[in-house]
Short mmCIF file of C-alpha atoms in Angstrom, two decimals:
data_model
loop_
_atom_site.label_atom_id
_atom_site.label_comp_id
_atom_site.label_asym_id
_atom_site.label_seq_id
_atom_site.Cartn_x
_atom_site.Cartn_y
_atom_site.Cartn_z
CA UNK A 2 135.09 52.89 53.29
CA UNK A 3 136.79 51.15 55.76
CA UNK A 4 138.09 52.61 58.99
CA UNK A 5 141.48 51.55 58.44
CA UNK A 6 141.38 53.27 54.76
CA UNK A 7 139.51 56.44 56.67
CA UNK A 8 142.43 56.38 59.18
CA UNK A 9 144.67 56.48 56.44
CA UNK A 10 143.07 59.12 54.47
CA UNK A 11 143.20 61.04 57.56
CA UNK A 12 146.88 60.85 58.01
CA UNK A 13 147.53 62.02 54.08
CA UNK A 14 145.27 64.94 54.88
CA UNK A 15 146.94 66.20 58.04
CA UNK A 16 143.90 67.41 59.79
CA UNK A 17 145.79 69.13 62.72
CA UNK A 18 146.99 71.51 60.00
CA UNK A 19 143.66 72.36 58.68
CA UNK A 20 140.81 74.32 60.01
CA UNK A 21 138.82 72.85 63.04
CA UNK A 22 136.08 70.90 61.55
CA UNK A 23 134.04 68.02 63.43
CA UNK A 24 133.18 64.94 61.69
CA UNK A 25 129.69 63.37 62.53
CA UNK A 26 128.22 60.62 60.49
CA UNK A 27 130.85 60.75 57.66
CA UNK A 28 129.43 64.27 56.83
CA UNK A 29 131.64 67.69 57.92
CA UNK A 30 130.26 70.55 59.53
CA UNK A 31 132.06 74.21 59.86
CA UNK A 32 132.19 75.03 63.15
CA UNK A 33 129.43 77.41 64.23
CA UNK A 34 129.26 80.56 66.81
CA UNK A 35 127.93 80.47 70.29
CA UNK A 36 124.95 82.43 68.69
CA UNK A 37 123.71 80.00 66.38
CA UNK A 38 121.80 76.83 67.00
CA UNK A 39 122.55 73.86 66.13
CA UNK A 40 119.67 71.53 64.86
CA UNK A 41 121.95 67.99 64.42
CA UNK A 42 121.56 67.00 67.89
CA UNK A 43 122.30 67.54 72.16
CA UNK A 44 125.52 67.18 71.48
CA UNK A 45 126.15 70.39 69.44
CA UNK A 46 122.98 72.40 70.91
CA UNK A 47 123.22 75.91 71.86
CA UNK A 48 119.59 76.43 74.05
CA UNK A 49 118.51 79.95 73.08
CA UNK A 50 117.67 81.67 76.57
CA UNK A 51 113.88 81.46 78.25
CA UNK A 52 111.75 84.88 76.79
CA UNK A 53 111.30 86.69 80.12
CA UNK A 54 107.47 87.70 80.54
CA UNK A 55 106.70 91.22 81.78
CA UNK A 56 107.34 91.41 85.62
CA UNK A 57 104.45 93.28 87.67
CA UNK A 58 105.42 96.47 88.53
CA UNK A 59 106.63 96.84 92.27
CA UNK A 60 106.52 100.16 92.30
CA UNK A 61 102.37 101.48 93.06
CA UNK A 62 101.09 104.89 91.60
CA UNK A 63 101.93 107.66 94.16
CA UNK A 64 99.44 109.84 95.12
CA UNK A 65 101.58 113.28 94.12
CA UNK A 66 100.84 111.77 90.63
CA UNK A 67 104.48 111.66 89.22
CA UNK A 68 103.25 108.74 87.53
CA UNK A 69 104.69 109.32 83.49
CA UNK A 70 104.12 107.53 80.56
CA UNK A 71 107.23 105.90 79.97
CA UNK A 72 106.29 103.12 82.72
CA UNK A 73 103.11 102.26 81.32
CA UNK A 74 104.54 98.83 79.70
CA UNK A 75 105.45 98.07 84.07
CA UNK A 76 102.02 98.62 85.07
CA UNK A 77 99.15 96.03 84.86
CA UNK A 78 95.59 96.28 86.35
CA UNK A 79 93.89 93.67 87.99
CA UNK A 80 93.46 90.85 85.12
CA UNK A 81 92.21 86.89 84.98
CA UNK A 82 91.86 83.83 82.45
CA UNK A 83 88.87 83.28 81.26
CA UNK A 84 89.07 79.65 80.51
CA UNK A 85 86.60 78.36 77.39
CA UNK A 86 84.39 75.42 79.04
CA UNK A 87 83.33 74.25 75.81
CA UNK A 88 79.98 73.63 77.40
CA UNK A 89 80.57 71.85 80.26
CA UNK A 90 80.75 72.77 84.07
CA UNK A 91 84.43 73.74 84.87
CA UNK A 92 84.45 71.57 88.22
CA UNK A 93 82.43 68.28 87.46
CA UNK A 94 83.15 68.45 83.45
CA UNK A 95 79.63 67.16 82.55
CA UNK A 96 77.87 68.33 79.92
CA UNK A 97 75.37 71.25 80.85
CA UNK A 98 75.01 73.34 77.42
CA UNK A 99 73.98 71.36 74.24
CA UNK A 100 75.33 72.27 70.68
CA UNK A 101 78.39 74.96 72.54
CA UNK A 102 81.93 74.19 72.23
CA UNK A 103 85.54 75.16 71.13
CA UNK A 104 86.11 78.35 72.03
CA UNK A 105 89.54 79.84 73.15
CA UNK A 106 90.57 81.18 76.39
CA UNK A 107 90.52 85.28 77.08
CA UNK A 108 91.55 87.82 78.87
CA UNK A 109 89.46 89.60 81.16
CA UNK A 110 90.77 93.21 83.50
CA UNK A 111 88.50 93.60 85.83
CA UNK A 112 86.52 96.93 86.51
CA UNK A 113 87.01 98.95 89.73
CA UNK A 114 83.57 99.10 90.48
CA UNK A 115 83.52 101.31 93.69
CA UNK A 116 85.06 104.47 92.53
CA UNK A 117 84.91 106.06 95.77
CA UNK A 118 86.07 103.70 98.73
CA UNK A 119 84.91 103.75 102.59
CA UNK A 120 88.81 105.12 103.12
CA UNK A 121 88.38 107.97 101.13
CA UNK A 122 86.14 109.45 103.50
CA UNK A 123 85.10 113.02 102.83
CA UNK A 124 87.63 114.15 100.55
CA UNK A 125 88.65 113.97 96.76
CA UNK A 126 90.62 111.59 95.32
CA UNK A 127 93.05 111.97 92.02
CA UNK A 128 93.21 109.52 88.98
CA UNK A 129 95.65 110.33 86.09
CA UNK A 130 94.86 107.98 83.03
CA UNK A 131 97.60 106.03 81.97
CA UNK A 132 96.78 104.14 78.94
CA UNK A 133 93.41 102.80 76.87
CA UNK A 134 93.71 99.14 76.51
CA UNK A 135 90.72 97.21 74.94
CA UNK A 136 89.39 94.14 77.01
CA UNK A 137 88.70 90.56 75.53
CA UNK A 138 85.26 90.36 77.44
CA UNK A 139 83.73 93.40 77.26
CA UNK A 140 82.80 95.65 74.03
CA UNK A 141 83.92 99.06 75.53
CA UNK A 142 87.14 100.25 75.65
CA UNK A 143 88.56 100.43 79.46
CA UNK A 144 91.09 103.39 80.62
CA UNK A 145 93.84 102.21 83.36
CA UNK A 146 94.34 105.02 85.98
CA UNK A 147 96.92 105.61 88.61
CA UNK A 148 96.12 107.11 92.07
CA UNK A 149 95.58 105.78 95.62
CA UNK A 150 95.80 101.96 93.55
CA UNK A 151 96.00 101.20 89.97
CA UNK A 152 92.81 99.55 88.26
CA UNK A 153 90.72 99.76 85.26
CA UNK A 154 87.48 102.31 84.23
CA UNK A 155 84.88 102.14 81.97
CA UNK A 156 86.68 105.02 78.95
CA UNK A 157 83.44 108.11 78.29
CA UNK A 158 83.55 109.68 75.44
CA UNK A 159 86.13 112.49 75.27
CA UNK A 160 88.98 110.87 78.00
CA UNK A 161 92.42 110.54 76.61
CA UNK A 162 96.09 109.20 77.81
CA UNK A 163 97.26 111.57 80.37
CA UNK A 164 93.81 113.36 81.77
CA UNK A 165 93.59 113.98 85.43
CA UNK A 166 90.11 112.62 86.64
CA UNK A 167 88.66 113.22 90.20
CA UNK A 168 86.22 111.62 92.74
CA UNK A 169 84.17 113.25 95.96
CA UNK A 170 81.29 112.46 97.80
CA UNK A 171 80.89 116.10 99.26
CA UNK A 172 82.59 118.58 96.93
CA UNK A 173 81.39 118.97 93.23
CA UNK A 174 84.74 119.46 91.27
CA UNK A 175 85.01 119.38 87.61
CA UNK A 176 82.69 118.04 85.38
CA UNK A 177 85.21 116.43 82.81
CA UNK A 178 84.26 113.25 81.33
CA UNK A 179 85.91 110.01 83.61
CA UNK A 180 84.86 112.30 87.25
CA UNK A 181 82.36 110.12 90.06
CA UNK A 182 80.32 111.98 92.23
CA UNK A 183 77.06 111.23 93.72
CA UNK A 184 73.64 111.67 92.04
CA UNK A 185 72.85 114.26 94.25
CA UNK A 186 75.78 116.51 92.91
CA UNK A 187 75.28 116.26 89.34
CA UNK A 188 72.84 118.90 87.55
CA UNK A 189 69.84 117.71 85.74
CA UNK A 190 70.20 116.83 82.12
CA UNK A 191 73.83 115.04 82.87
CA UNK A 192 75.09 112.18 80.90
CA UNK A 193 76.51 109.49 83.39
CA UNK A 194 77.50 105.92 83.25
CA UNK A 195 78.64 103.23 85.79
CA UNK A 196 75.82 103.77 87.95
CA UNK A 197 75.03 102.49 90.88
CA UNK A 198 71.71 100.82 92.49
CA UNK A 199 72.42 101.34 95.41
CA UNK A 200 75.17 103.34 97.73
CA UNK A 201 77.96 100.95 98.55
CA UNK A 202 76.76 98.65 96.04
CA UNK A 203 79.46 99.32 92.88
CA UNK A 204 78.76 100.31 89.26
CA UNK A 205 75.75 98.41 87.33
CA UNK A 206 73.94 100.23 85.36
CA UNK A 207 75.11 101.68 81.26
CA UNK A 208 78.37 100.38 81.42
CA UNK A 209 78.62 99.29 77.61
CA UNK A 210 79.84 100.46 74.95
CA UNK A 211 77.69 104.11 73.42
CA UNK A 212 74.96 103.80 76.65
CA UNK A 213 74.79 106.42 79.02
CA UNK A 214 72.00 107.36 82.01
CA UNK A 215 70.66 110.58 82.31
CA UNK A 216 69.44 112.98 85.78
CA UNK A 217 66.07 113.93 85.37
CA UNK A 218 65.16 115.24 88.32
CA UNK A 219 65.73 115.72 92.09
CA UNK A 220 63.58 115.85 94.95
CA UNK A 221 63.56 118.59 97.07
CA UNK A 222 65.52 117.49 100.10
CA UNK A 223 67.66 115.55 97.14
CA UNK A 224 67.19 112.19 98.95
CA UNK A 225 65.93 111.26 95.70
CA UNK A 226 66.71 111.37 91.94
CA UNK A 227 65.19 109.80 88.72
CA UNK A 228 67.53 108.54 86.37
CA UNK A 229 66.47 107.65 82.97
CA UNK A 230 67.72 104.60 81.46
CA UNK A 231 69.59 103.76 78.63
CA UNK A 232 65.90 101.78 77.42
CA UNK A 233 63.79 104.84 78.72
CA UNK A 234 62.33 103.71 81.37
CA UNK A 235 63.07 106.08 84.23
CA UNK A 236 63.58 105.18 88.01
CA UNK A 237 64.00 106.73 91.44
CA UNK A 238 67.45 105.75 92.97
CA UNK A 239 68.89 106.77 96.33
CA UNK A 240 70.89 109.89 95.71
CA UNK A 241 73.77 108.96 97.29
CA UNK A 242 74.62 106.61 94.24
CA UNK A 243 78.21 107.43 92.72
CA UNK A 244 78.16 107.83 88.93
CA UNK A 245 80.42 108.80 86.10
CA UNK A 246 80.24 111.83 84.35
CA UNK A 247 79.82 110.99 80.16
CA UNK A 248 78.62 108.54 78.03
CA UNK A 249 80.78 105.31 77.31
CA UNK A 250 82.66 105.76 73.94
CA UNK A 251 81.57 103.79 70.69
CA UNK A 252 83.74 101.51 69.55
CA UNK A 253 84.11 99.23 66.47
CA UNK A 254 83.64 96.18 67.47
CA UNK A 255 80.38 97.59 69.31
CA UNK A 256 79.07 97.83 66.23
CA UNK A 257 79.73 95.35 63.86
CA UNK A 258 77.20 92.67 62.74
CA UNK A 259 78.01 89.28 62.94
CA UNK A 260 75.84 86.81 61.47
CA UNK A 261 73.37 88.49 59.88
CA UNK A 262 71.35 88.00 56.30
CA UNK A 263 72.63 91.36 54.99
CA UNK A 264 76.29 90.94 55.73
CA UNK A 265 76.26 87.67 53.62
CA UNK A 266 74.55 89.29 50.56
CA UNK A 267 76.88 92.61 50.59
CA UNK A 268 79.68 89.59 50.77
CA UNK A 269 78.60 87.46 48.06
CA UNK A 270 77.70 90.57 45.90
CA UNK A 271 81.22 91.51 46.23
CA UNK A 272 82.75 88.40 44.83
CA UNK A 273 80.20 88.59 41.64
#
């Protein structure tokens, strides 16, 4: 068709009269609504708006604890990228671990290790657990708490959303699961985690998922105390090492087998 015959057509058909349509490419299209994107080109392109990402929260955790639950989407810990290396060093780029690569980038919150800081002096500090989030690095479970500053803990067995949890180096408080106190506080036969190795030195020791350390014994000036090991083996620590009170809580992915002989015959009987 020419476009002296289209011109004509046009003028038998009387557009102005009709419904607003646009022609593109011999081929009508209805007009569409702001909402709706169009996929035919820029021209006619409505670009949806940018998803907004989660803001951090401005507001920090008061210490009156007025914290309530209906903020907990705000409020993220301390957090990083673990980037996958695929082998290689992440500054140079040359190959340093044979046969490793792939892999995909995680998520890692970081642990407050030092549960009772140099500022807290003498006297007890307030948590009030927030919300149990899982972490991409570690096979334990981690609790976010609200206090002085916001930050992550290892979750013991028997914390839930919305427990108060509290920390001393002088005054033995309650002996809930999630409290730190030093060694030297805790009666013999406890079940702790998050140990330290030294004062001042932050949490090392049974901080996986179902471990726990246990007080054996103090010496009589309590300088001293033997902790046993989640492997048995017991050993004398100073006693003014902060621990948790409870033993990490199992969880699923603690226990599953990957890999192993017996998974891939239960599998394979399956499918006969």
């Amino acid at each position: 068709m020419s476009v002296t015959q289209l011109s004509a057509l046009l003028r038998n058909l009387n557009v102005s009269k009709c419904a607003p349509q646009v022609l593109y490419r011999s081929v009508t299209f209805a007009p569409r609504s702001p909402d709706q994107v169009y996929r035919g080109g820029p021209r006619y392109a409505v670009h949806p708006a940018p998803k907004q990402k989660h803001p951090p929260c401005p507001i920090k955790a008061d210490p009156a604890m007025a914290t309530t639950r209906d903020d907990v989407k705000l409020i993220f810990g301390p957090q990083s990228k673990v980037k996958a290396t695929g082998g290689r060093d992440p500054e140079t780029g040359v190959k340093i671990f044979m046969c490793r690569g792939g892999g995909s980038d995680r998520q890692e919150r970081h642990i407050t290790r030092h549960r009772l800081p140099e500022e807290a002096g003498s006297s007890t500090v307030k948590y009030r657990v927030l919300q149990i989030q899982e972490c991409e690095v570690r096979n334990c479970d981690l609790a976010l708490v609200a206090g002085p500053d916001v930050g992550y803990i290892v979750q013991p067995d028997g914390l839930n959303v919305g427990d108060v949890i509290e920390a001393s180096r002088t005054q033995l408080g309650s002996l809930n699961p999630g409290c730190a106190y030093p060694l030297k506080l805790l009666p013999v036969g406890m079940k702790v985690n998050s140990v330290e190795l030294g004062p001042g030195r932050g949490s090392q020791l049974a901080m996986t998922a179902g471990n726990s350390c246990e007080v054996v014994q103090h010496t009589i000036d309590k300088d001293k105390t033997l902790v046993r090991h989640p492997s048995g083996i017991s050993q004398w620590l100073d006693s003014d090492c902060v621990a948790t009170i409870g033993r990490v809580k199992q969880t699923a992915r603690a226990v599953e087998i990957l890999g192993s002989w017996k998974v891939v015959i239960d599998y394979s009987s399956q499918l006969a």
